[in-house]
CSV table of N, CA and C and ligand atoms in Angstrom, one decimal:
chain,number,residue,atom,x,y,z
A,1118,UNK,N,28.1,16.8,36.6
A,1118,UNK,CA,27.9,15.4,36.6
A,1118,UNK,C,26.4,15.0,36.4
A,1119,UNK,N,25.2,15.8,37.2
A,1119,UNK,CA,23.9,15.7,37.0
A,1119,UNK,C,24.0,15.6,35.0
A,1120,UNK,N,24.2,16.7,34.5
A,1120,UNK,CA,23.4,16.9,33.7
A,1120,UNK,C,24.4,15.8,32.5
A,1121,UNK,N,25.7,14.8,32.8
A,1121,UNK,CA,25.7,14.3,32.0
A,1121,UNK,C,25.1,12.9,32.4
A,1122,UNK,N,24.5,12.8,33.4
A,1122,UNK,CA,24.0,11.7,33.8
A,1122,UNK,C,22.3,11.9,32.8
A,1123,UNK,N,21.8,13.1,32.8
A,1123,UNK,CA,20.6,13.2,32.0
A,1123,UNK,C,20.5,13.0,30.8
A,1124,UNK,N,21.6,13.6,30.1
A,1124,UNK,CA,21.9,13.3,28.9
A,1124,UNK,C,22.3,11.5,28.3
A,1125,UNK,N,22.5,11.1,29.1
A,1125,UNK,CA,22.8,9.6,29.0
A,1125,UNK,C,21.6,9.1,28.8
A,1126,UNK,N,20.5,9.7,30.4
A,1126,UNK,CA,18.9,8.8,29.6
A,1126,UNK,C,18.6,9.0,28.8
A,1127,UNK,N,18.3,10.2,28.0
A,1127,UNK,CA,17.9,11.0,27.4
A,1127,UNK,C,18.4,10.4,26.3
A,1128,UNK,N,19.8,9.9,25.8
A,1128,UNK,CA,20.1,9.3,25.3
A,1128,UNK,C,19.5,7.7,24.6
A,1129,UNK,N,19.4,7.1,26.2
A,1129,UNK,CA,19.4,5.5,26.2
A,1129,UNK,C,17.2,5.7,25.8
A,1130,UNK,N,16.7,6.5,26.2
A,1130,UNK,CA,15.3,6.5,25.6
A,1130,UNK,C,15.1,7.0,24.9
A,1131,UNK,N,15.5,7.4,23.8
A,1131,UNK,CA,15.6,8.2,22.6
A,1131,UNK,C,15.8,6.6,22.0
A,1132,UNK,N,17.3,5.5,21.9
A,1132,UNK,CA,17.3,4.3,21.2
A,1132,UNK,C,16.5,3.6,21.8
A,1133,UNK,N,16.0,3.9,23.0
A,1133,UNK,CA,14.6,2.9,23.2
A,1133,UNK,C,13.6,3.0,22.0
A,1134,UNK,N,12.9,4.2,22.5
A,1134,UNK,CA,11.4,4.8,21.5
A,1134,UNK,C,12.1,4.3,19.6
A,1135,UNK,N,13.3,4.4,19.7
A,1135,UNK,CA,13.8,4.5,18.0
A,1135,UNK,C,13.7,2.7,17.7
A,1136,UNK,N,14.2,1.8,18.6
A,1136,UNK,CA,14.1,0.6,18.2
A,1136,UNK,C,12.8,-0.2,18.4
A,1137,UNK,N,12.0,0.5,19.3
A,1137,UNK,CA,10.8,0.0,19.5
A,1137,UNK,C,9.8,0.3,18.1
A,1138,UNK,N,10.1,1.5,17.6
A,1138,UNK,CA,9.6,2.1,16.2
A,1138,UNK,C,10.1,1.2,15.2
A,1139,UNK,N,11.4,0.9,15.1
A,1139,UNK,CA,11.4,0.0,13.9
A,1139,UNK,C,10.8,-1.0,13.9
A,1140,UNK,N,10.8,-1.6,15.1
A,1140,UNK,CA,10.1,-2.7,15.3
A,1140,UNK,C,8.9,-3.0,14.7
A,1141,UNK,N,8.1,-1.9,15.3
A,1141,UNK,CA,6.6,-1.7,15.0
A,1141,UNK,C,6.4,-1.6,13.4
A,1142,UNK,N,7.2,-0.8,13.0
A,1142,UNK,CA,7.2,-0.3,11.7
A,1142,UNK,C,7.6,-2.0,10.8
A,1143,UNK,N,8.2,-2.7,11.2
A,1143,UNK,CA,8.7,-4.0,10.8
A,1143,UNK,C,7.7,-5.3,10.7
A,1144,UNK,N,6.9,-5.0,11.8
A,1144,UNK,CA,5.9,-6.1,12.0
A,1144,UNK,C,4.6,-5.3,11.2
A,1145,UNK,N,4.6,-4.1,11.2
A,1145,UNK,CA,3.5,-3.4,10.0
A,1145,UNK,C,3.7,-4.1,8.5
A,1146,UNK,N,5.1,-4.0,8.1
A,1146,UNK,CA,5.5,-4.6,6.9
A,1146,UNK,C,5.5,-5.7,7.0
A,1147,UNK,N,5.7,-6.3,7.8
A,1147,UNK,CA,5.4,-7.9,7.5
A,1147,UNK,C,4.3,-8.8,7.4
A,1148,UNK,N,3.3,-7.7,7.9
A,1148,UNK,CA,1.6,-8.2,8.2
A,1148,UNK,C,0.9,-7.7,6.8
A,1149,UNK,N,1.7,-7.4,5.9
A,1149,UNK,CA,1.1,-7.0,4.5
A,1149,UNK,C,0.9,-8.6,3.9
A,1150,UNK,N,0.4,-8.5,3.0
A,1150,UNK,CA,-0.1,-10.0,2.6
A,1150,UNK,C,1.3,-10.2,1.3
A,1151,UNK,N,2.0,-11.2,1.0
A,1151,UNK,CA,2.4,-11.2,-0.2
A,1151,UNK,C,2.2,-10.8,-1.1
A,1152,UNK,N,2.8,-10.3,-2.3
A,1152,UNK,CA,2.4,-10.5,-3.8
A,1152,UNK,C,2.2,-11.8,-4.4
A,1153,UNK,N,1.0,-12.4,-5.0
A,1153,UNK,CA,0.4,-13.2,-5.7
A,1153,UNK,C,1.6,-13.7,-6.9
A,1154,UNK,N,2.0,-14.7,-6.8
A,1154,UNK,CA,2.9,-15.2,-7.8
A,1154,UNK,C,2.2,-14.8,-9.4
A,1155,UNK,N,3.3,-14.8,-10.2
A,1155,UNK,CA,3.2,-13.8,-11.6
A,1155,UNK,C,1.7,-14.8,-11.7
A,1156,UNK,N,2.3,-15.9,-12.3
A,1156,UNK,CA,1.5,-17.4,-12.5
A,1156,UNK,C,0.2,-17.4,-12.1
A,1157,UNK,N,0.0,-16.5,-10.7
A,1157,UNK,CA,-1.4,-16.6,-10.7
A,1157,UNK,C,-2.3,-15.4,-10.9
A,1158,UNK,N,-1.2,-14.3,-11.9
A,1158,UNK,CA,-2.8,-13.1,-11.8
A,1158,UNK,C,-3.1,-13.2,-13.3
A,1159,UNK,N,-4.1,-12.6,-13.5
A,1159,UNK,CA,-5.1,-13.0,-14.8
A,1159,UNK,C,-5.4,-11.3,-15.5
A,1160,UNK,N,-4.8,-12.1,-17.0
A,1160,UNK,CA,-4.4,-10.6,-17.6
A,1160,UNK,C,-6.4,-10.2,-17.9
A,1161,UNK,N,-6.2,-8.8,-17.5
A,1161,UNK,CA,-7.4,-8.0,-17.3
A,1161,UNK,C,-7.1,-6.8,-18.4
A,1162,UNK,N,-8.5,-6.1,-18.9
A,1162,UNK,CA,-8.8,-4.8,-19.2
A,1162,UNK,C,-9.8,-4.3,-18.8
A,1163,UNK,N,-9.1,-3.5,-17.6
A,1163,UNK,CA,-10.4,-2.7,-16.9
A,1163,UNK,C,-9.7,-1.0,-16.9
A,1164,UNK,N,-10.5,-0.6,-17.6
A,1164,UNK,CA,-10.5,1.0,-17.2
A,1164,UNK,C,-11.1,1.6,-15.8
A,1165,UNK,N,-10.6,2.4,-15.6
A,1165,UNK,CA,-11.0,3.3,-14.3
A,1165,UNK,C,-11.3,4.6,-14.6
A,1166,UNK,N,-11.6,5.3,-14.1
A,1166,UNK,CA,-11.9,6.6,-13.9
A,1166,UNK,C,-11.9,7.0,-12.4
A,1167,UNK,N,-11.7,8.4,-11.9
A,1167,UNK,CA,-11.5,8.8,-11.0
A,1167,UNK,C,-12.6,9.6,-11.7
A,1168,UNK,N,-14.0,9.9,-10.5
A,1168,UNK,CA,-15.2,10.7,-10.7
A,1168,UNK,C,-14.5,12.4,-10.3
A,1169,UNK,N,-13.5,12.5,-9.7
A,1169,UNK,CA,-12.8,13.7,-9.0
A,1169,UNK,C,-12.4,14.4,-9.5
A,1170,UNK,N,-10.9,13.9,-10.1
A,1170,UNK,CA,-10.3,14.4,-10.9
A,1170,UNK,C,-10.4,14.0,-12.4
A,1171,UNK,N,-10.5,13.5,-12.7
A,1171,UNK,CA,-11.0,12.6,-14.2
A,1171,UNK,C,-10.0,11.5,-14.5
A,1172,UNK,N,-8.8,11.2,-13.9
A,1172,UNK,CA,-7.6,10.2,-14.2
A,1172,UNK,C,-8.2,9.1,-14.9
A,1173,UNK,N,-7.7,8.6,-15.5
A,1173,UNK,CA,-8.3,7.1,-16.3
A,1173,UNK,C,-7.0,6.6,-16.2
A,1174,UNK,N,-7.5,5.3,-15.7
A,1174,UNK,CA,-6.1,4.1,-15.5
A,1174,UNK,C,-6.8,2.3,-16.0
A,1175,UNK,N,-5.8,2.4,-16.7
A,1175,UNK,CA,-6.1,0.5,-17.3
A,1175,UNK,C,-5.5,-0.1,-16.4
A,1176,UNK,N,-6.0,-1.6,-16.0
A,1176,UNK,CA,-5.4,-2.1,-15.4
A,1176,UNK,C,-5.3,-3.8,-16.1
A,1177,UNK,N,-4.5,-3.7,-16.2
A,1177,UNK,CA,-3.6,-4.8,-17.4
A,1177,UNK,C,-3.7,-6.1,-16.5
A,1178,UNK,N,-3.1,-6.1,-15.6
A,1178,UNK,CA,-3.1,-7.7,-14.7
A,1178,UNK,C,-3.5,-7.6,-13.2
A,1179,UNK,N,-4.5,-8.7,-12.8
A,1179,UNK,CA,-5.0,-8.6,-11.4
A,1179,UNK,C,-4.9,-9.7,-10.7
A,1180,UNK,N,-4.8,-9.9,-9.5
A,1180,UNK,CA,-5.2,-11.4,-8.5
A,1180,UNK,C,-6.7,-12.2,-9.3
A,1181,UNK,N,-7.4,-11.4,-9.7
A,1181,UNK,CA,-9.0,-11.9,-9.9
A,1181,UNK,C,-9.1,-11.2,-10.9
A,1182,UNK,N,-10.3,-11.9,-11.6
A,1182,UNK,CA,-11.0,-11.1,-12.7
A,1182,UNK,C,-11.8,-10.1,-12.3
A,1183,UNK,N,-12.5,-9.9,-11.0
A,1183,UNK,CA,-12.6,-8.6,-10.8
A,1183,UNK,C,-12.1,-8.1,-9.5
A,1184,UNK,N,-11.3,-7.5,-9.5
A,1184,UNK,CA,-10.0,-6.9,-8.7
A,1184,UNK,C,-11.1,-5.8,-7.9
A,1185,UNK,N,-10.4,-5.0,-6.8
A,1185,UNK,CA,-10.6,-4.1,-5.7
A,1185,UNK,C,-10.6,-2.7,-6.7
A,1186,UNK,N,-11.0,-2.2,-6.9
A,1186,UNK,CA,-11.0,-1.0,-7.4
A,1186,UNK,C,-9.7,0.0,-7.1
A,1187,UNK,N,-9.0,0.9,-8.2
A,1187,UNK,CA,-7.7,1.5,-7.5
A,1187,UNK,C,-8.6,2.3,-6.6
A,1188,UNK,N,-7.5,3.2,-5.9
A,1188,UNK,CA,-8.1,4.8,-5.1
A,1188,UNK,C,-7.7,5.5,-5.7
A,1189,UNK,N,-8.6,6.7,-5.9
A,1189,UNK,CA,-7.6,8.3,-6.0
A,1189,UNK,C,-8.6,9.1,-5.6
A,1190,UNK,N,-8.1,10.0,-5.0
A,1190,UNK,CA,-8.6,11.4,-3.9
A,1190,UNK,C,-9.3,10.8,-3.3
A,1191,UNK,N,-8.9,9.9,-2.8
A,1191,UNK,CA,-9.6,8.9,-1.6
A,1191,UNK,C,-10.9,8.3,-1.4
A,1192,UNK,N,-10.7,8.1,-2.6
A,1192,UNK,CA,-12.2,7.4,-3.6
A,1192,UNK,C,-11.9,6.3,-4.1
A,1193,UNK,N,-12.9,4.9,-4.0
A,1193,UNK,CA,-12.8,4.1,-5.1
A,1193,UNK,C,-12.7,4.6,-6.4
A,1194,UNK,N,-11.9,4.1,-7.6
A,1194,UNK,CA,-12.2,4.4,-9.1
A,1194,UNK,C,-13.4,3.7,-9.7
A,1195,UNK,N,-14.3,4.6,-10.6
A,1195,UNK,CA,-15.2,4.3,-11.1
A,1195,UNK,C,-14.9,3.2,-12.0
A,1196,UNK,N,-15.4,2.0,-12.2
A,1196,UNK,CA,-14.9,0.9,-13.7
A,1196,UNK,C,-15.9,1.6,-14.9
A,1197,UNK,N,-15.0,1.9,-15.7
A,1197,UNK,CA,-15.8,2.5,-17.1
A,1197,UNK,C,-16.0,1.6,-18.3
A,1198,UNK,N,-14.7,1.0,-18.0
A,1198,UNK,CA,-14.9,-0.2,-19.4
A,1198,UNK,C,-14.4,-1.3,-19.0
A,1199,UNK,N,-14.7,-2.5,-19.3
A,1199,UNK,CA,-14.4,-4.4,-19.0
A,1199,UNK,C,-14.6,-4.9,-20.1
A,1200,UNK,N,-13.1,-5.0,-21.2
A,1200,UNK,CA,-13.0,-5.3,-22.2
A,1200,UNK,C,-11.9,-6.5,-22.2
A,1201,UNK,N,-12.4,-7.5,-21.6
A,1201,UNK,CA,-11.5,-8.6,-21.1
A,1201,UNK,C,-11.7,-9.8,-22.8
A,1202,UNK,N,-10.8,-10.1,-23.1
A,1202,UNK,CA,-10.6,-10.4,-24.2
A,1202,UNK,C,-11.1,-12.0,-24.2
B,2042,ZN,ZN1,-8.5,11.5,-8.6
């Protein structure tokens, strides 16, 4: 009888810790900022570079004309070229 009574909390705090986590995990997602309607991002040509690995990425449309830099290997990307038309 003990050990089904243990198994019960063991139970009931296990969907504690689990709903508490969604939770947390829910209000993490929700405290993200929106995406900027299409309407307001402004078509860009900015190349990148990764000084690391060497990746090169264009980046076609941003919030701003000059946008946050992407990451990679947990680096800002270098801007190599701003060929905004
Ligand atoms: Zn890289």
């Amino acid at each position: 009888m003990g050990q089904v009574v243990s198994i019960l909390i063991a139970v009931v705090a296990f969907l504690l810790i689990y709903t508490l986590g969604v939770k947390v995990m829910a209000s993490f997602s929700r405290a993200q900022p929106p995406p900027a309607p299409a309407g307001e991002l402004r078509r860009v040509r900015l190349t990148y570079r990764c000084l690391v690995c060497g990746t090169e990425v264009r980046m076609t449309k941003a919030p701003s004309q000059e946008p946050e830099p992407p990451r990679c290997c947990m680096q800002e990307m270098d801007l190599v070229a701003n060929s905004d038309e």
